[in-house]
Coordinates of C-alpha atoms in Angstrom, one line a residue:
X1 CA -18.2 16.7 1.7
X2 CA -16.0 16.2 -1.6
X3 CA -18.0 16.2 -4.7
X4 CA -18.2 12.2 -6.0
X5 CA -17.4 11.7 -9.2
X6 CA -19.7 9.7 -11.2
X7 CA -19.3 5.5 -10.3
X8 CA -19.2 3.3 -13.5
X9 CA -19.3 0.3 -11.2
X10 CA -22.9 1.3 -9.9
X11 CA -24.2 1.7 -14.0
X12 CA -22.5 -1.3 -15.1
X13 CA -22.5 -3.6 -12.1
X14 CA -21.5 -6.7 -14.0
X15 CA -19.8 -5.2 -16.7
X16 CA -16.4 -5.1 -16.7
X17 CA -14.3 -3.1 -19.0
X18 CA -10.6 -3.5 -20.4
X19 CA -8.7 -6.4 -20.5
X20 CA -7.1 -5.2 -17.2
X21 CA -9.8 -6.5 -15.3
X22 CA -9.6 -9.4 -16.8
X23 CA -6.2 -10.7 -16.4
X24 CA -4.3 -10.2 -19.2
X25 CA -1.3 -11.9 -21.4
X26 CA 2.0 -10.3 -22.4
X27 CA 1.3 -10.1 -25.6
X28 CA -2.1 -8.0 -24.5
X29 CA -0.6 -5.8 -22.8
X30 CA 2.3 -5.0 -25.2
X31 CA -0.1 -4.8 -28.0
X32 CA -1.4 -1.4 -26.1
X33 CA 2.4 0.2 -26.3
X34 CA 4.0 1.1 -30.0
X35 CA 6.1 -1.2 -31.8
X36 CA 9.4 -1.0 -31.7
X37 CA 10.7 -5.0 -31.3
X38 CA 12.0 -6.9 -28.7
X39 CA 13.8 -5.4 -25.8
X40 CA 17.7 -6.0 -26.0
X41 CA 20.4 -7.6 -23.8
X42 CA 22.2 -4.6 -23.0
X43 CA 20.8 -0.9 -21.9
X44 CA 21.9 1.8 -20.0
X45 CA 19.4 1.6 -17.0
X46 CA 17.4 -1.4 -16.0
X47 CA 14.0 -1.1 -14.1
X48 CA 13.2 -3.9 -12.2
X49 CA 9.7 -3.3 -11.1
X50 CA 6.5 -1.7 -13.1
X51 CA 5.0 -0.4 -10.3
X52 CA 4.4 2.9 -9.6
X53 CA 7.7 3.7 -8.6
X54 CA 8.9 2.0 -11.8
X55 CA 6.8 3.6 -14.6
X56 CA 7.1 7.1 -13.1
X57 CA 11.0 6.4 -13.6
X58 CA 10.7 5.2 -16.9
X59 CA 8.8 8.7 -17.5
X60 CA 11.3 10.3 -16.2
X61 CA 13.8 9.5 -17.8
X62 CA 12.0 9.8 -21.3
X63 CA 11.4 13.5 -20.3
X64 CA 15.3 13.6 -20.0
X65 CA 15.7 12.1 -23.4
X66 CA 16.9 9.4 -21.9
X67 CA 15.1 6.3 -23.1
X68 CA 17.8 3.7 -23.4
X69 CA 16.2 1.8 -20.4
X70 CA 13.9 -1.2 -20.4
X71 CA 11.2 -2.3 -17.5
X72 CA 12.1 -6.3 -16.1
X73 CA 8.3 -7.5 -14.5
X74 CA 7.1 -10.3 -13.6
X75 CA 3.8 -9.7 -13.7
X76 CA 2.3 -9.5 -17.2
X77 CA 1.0 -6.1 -17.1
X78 CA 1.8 -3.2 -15.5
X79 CA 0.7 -2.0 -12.2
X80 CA 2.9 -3.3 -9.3
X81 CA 1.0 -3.9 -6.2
X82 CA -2.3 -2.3 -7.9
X83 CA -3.8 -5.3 -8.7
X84 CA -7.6 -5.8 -9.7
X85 CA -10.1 -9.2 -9.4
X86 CA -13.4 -9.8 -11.3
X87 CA -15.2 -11.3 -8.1
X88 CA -18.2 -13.2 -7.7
X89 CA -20.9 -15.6 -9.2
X90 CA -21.7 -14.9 -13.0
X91 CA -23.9 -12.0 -13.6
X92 CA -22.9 -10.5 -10.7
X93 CA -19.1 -9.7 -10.6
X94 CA -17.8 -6.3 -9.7
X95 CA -14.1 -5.5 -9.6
X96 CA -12.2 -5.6 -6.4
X97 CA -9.0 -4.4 -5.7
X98 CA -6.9 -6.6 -3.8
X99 CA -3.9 -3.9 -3.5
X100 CA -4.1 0.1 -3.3
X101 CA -8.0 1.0 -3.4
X102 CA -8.0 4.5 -2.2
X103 CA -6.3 7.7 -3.3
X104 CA -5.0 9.3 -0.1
X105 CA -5.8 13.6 -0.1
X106 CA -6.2 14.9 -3.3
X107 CA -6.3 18.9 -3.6
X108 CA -7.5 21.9 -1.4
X109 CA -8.6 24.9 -3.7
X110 CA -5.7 25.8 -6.0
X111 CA -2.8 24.2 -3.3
X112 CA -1.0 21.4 -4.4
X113 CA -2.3 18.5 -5.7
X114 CA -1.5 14.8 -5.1
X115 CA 0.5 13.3 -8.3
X116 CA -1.5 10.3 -8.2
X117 CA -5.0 12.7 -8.0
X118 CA -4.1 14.2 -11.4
X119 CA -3.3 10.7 -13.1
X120 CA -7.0 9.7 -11.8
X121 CA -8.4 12.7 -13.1
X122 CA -6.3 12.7 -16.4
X123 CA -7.5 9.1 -17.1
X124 CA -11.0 9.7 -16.1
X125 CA -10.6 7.0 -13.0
X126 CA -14.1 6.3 -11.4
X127 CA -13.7 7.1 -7.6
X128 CA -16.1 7.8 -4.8
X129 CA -15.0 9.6 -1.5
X130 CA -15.2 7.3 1.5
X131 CA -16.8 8.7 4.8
X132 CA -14.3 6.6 7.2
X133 CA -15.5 7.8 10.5
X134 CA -18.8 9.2 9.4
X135 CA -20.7 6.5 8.1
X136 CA -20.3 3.5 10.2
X137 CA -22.2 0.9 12.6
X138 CA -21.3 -0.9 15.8
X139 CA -21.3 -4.1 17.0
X140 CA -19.8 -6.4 19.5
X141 CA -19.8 -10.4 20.3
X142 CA -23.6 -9.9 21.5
X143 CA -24.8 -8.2 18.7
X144 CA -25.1 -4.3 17.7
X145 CA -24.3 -2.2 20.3
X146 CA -23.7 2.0 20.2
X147 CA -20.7 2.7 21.6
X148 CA -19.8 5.6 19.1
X149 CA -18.7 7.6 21.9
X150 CA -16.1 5.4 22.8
X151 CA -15.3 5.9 18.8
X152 CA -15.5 9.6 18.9
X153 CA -12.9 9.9 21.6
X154 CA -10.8 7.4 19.8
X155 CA -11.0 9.6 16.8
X156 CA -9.9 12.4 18.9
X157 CA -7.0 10.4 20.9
X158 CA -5.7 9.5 16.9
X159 CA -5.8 13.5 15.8
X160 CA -3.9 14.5 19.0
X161 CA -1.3 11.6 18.3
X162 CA -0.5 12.7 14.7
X163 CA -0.1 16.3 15.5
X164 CA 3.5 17.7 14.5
X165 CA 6.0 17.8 17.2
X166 CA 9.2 19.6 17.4
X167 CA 12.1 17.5 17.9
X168 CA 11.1 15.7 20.6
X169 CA 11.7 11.6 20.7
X170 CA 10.1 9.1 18.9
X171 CA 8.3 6.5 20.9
X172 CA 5.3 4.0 19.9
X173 CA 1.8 4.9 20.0
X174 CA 1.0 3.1 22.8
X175 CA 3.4 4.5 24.6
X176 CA 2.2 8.0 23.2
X177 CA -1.3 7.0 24.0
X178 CA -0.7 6.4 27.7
X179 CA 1.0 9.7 27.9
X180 CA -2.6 11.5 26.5
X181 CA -4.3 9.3 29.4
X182 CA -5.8 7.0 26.8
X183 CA -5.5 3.0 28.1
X184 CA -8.1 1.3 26.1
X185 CA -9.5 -2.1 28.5
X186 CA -12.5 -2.4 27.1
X187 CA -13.1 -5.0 23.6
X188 CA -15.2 -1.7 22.5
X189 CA -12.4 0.7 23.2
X190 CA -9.7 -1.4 21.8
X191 CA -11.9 -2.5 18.7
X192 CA -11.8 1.8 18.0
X193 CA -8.3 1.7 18.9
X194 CA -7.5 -1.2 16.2
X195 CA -9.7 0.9 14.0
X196 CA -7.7 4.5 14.5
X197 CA -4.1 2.5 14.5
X198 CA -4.1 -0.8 12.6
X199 CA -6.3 -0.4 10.6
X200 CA -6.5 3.5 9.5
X201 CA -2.4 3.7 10.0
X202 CA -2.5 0.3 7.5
X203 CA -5.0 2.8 5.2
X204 CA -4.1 6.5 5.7
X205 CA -1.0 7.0 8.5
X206 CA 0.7 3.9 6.6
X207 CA 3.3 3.7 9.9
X208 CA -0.1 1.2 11.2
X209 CA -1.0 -2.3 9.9
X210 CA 0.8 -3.5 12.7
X211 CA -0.3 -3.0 17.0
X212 CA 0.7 0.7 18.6
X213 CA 3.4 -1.0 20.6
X214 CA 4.9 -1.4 16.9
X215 CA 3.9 1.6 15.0
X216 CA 6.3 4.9 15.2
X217 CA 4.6 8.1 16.9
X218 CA 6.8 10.6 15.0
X219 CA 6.8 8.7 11.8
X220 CA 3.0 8.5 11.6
X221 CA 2.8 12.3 12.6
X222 CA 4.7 13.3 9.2
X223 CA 3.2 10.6 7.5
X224 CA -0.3 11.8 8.4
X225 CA 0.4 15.6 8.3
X226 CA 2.2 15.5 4.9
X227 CA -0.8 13.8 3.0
X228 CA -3.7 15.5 4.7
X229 CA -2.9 18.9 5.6
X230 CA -2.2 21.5 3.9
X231 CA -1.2 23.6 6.0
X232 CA 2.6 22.1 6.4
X233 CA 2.4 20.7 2.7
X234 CA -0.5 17.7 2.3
X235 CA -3.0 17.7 0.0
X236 CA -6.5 17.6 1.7
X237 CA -8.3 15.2 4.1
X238 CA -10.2 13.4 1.4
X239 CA -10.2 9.6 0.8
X240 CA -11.2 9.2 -2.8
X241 CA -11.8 5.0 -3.7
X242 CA -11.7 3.2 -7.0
X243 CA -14.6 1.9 -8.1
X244 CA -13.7 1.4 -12.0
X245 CA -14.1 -1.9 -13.8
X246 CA -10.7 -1.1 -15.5
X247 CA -9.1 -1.2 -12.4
X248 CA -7.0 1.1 -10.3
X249 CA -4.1 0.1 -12.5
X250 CA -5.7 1.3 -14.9
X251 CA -4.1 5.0 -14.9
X252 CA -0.6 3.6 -14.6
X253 CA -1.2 1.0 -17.4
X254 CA -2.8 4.6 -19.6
X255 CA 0.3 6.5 -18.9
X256 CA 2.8 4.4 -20.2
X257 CA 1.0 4.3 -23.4
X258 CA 1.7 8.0 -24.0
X259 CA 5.7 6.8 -24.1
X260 CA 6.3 3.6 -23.5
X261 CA 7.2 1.2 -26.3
X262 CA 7.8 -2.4 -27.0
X263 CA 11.7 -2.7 -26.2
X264 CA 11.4 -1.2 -23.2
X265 CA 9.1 -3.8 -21.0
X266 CA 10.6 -7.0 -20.4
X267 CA 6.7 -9.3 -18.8
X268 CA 6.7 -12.4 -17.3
X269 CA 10.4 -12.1 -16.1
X270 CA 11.2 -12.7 -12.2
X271 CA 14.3 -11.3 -11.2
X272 CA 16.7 -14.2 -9.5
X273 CA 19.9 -12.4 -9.0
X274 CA 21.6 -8.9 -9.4
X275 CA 25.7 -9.0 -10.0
X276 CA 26.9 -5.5 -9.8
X277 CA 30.3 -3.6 -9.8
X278 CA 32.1 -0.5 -10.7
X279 CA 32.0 -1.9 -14.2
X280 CA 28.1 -2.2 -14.5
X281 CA 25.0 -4.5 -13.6
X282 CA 23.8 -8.0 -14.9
X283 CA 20.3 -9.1 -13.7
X284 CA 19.7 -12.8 -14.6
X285 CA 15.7 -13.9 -14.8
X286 CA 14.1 -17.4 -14.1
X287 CA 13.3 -17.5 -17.8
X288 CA 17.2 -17.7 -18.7
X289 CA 17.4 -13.8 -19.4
X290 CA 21.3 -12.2 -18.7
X291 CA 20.6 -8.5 -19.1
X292 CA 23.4 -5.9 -18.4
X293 CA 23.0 -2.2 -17.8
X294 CA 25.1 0.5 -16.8
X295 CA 22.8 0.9 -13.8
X296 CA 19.6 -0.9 -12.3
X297 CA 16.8 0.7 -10.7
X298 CA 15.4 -1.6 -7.6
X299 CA 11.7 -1.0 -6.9
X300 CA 11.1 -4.1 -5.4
X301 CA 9.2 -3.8 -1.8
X302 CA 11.5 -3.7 1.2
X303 CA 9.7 -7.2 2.1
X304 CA 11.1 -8.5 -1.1
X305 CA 14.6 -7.3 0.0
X306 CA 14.2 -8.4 3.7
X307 CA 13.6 -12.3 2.6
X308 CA 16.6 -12.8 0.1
X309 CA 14.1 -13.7 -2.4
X310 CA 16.7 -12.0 -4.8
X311 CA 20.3 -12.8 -4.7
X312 CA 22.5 -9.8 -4.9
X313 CA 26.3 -10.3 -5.6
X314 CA 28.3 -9.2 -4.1
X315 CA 26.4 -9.2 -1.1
X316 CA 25.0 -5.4 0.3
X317 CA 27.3 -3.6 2.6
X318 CA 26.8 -3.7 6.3
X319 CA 25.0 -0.1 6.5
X320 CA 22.1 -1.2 3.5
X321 CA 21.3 -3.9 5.3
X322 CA 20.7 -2.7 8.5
X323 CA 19.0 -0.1 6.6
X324 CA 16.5 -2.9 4.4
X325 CA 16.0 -4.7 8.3
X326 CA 14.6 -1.6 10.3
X327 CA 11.5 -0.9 9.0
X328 CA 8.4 -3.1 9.1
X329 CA 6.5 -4.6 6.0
X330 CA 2.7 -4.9 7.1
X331 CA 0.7 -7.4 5.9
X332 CA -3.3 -5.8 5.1
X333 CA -5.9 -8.4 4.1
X334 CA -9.4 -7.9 2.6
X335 CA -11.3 -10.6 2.9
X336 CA -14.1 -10.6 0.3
X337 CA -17.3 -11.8 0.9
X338 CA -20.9 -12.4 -1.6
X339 CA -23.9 -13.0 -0.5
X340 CA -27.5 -13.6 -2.7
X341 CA -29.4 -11.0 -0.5
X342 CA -28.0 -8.5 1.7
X343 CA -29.1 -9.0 5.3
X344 CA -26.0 -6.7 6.7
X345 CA -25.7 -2.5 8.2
X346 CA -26.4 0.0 5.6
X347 CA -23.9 2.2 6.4
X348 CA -20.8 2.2 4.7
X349 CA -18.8 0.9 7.0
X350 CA -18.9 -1.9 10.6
X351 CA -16.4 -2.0 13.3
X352 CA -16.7 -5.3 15.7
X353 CA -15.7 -5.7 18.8
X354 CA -14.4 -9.3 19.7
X355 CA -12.6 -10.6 22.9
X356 CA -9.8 -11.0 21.2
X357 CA -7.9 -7.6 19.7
X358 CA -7.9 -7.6 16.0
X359 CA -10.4 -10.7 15.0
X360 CA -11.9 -9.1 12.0
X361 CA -12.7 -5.9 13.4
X362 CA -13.7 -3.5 10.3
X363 CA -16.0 -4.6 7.8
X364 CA -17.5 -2.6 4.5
X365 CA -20.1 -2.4 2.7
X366 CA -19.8 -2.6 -1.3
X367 CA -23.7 -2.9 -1.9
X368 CA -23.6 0.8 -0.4
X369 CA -25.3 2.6 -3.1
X370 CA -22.1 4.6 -3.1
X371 CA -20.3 1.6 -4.6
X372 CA -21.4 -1.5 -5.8
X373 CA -25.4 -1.5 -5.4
X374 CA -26.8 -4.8 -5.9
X375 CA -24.0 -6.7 -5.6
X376 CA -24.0 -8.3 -2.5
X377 CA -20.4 -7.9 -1.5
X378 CA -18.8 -6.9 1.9
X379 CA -15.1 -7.6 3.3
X380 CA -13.6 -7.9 6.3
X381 CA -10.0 -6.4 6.8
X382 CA -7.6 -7.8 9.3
X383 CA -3.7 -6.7 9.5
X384 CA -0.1 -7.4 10.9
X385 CA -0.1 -10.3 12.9
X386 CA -3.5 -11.5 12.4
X387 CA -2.9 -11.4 8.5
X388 CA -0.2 -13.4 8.9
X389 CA -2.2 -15.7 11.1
X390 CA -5.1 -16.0 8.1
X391 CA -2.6 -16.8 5.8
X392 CA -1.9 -19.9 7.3
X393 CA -6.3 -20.9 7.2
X394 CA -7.3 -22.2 3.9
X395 CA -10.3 -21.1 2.1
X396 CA -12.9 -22.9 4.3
X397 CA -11.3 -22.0 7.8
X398 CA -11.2 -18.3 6.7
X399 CA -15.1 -19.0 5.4
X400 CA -16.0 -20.7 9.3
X401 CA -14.0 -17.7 11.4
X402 CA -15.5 -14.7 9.6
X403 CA -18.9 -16.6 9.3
X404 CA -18.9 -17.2 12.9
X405 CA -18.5 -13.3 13.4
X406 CA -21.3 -12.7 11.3
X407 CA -23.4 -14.7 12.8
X408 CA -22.8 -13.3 16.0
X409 CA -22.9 -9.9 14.9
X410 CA -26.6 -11.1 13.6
X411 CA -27.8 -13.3 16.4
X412 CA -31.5 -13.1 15.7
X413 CA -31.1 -14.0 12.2
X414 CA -30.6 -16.8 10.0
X415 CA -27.1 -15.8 8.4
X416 CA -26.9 -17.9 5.2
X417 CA -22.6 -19.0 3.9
X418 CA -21.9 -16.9 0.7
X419 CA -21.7 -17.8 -2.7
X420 CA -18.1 -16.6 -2.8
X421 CA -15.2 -15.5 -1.2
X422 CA -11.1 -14.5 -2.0
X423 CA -8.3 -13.8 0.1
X424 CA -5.4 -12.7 -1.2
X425 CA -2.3 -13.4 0.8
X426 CA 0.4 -10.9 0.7
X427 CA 2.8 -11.8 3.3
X428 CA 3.5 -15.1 1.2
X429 CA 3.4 -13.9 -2.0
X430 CA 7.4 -14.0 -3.4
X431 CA 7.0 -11.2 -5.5
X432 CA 5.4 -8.6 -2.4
X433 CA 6.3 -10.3 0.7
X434 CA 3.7 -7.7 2.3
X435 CA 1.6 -5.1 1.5
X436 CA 3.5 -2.1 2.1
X437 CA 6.0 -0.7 4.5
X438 CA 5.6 0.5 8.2
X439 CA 8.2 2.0 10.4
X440 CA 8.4 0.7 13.9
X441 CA 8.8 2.9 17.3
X442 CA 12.6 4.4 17.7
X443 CA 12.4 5.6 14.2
X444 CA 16.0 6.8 12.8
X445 CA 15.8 9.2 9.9
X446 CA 19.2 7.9 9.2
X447 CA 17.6 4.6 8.6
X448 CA 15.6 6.1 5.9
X449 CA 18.5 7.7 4.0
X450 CA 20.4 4.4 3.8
X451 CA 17.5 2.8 2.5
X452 CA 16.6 4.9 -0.6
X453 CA 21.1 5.5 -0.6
X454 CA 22.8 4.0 -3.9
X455 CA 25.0 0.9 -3.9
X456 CA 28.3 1.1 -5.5
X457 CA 27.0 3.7 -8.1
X458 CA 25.4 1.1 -9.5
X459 CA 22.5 0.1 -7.9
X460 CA 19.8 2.4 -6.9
X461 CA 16.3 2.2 -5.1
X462 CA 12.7 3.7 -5.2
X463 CA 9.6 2.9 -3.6
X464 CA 7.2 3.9 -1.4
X465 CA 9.2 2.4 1.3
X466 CA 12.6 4.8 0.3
X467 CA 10.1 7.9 0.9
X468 CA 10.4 9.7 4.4
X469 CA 6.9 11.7 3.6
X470 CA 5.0 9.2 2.0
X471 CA 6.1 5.9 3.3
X472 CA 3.5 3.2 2.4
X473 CA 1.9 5.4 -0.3
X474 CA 1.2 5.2 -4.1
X475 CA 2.3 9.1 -4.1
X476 CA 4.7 7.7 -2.0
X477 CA 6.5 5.9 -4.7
X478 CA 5.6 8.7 -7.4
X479 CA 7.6 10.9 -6.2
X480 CA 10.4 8.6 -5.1
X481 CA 10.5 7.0 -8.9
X482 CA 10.7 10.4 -10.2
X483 CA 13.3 11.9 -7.6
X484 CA 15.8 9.2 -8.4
X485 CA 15.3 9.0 -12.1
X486 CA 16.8 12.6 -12.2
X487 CA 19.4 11.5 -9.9
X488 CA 20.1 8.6 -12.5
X489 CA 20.0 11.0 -15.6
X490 CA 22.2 13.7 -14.2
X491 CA 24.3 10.8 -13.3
X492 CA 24.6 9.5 -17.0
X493 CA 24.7 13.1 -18.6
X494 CA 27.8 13.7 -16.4
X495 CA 29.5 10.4 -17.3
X496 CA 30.7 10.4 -13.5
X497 CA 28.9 10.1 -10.0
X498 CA 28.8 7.8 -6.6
X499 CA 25.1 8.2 -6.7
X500 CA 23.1 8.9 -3.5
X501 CA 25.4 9.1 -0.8
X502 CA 24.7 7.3 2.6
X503 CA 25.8 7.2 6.9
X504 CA 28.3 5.0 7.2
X505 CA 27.2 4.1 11.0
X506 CA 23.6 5.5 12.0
X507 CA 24.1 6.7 15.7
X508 CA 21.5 7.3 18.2
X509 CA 20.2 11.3 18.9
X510 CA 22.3 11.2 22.1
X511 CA 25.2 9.0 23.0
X512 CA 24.3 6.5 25.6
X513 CA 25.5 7.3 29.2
X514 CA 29.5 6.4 29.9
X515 CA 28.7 5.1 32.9
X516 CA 26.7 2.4 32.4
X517 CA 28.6 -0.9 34.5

């Protein structure tokens, strides 16, 4: 059991620190960075993005003595998809996190430690470790009922899956699953299969949020081993969640203060259109904004790129498309939930089993003593297809499904509606278009080169989505925002370079037979 670090939220349960938490103005925000003006018209690298992937850039190139760049976001603080809600009734609001929560393997003795581990730690982040498989209670349409068994050998079936394989082919997890002799029929055994795949992949393995039939065997195996053991190169199998009123944005939003400066943050900007060619970049803004640059950083998510929602002239070449189109943005929704008394498990976390595969199957518990006591919160989580399905309820039809759950769940009870509730919706939102990416089943490393490869020599890409280790993850885009920042600098301090190079045509491992009529 990792040591947990003290929890601010469970001292101060209604405080809640920092105008981050808050929701904050421009003007707020670049009153925290040091004054040097406006940002200007022309630069040598735009940044469109002040994400994770984004900032770390923007470090990066400072650290090359580069800082003739400037940050375009629309937001008006920094912090990307890290994005923090003061929720419930008066007197009793904790901060939520409606985007990245948890800080995937952190560090095993001396070995390395995750990037985005040391920025919690170096900005004294409150986090607790989460006890995923540990801690949890079980229920199905009639009520509790034990069948932790069933989860055990679930938990087992998932290990096995996300072992390391040598070169063999990729095929989904269910398919993968069938070959271990694992065919869940049950509700129970596919309510711990939803858990281990959609919902633990949409956490941890990051190829999830979407069914097995859709999630990549061999891309969740590298995913998984990369992050969480250390023996081939991950960090530790640790799950360390933010429970600071500041916000998990909060250690971005700190690091940029240590360089970042007025004319180099552009807020409250949304990015309608990119012109580019071999004589530069102009990005034009909804606010009327024509920047140029010698080059432009792209962070936006893949979803982002996959719906148009920025115009990019002329348009991409046949190979980035096909690139942008082959992997999956997943949609993860918390559903938030506050109650006056707490009449729900004590554990830290509820699995449900319904009929139906993927009706608000996990639950969690934020008056756990471990998080929030006292504050009579708990959320449901759905993902993929069912996500996109919520998105379509408003408020009071979410409010009737989940309620009906909970009430059958409780049947001897009487369950009482709750004095709040927020659900954020990703999958519509134009500046996300999801929550974060996912590749399918037939993964093509190729794929993932194109998608991270430069444009022209002009236009370049990071995110966690452009990361073959770390897909889906905030370390994800760390290291992705940091890798191509170099590229960018070397770039400029040679005067001269096509950038990173790309397949023209990704081919299958094996040509298809000749002799097909």
């Amino acid at each position: 059991m990792p040591q947990i670090r003290a929890s601010l939220g469970t001292i101060f349960l209604s405080f809640l620190a920092g105008a981050a938490a808050q929701g904050i103005t421009s003007a707020q925000s670049l009153a925290n960075l040091t004054y040097a003006g406006p940002p200007p018209n022309n630069t040598k690298v735009l940044i469109l993005g002040g994400g994770m992937a984004g900032v770390i850039a923007a470090r990066t190139l400072h650290e090359q003595c580069m800082d003739d760049f400037v940050i375009v976001d629309a937001k008006t603080e920094l912090g990307g998809r890290m994005i923090q809600k003061p929720f419930g009734i008066p007197g009793r609001e904790v901060v939520v996190e409606m985007g990245a929560n948890w800080i995937h393997g952190t560090q095993c003795g001396d070995g390395p430690a995750n990037p985005v581990w040391k920025l919690a730690q170096k900005h004294n982040l409150s986090t607790v470790y989460t006890d995923f498989d540990g801690n949890i209670s079980f229920f199905d349409y009639n009520g509790p009922n034990n069948y932790s068994a069933i989860f055990h050998a679930s938990v087992d079936a998932a290990n096995n899956a996300t072992r390391l394989w040598d070169n063999e082919v990729d095929m989904d997890l269910r398919s993968a699953y069938g070959y271990m002799g694992v065919k869940p029929k049950t509700p129970q055994e596919q309510a711990c299969e939803w858990y281990q795949v959609d919902y633990k992949c949409g956490l941890t393995l990051v190829s999830g949020m979407q069914s097995p039939s859709q999630t990549s065997w061999l891309a969740s195996a590298w995913n998984t081993n990369f992050t969480y053991n250390p023996e081939v190169g991950g960090y530790s199998d640790v799950d360390m969640m933010s429970v600071d009123p500041r916000g998990m944005a909060y250690i971005l939003q700190a690091e940029a203060t240590d360089f970042l400066k007025t004319n180099q943050v552009l807020f409250n900007e949304t990015v309608e259109a990119i012109h580019y060619s071999e004589d530069g970049v102009v990005v034009l803004t909804a606010g009327g904004y024509n920047l140029t640059a010698e080059h432009v950083l792209v962070t936006f998510s893949v979803g982002v790129l996959q719906n148009t929602d920025v115009v990019f002239q002329p348009p991409f070449p046949n190979w980035k498309r096909e690139a942008i189109n082959s992997i999956e943005m997943g949609i993860y929704t918390k559903i938030f939930l506050q109650f006056n008394d707490t009449f729900w498990f004590n554990t830290e976390m509820g699995l449900y089993a319904d009929k139906q595969r993927g009706r608000y199957p996990v639950w969690q518990n934020l008056d756990h003593p471990k998080y929030f006591p006292g504050s009579g919160v708990i959320f449901a989580t759905v993902t993929g297809d069912y996500s996109n399905y919520v998105e379509q309820l408003n408020t009071t039809e979410v409010q009737d499904e989940v309620m009906d759950v909970l009430r059958a769940v409780y049947p001897n009870i009487t369950v009482p509606d709750p004095v709040d509730i927020h659900i954020p919706t990703w999958g519509s939102n134009a500046l996300y278009r999801g929550s974060f990416s996912s590749w399918g089943a037939s993964f093509v490393p190729g794929h993932s080169d194109n998608l991270r490869a430069t444009v022209d020599g002009r236009v370049w890409f990071a995110g966690e989505a452009t990361s073959l280790k770390h897909f889906g993850l905030l370390h994800g885009a760390y290291f992705e925002g940091q890798s191509v920042a170099r590229e960018i600098a070397a770039c400029i301090k040679d005067g001269q370079c096509s950038g990173i190079s790309h397949e023209a045509t990704v081919k299958n491992a094996q040509p298809y037979p000749n002799n097909l009529q």
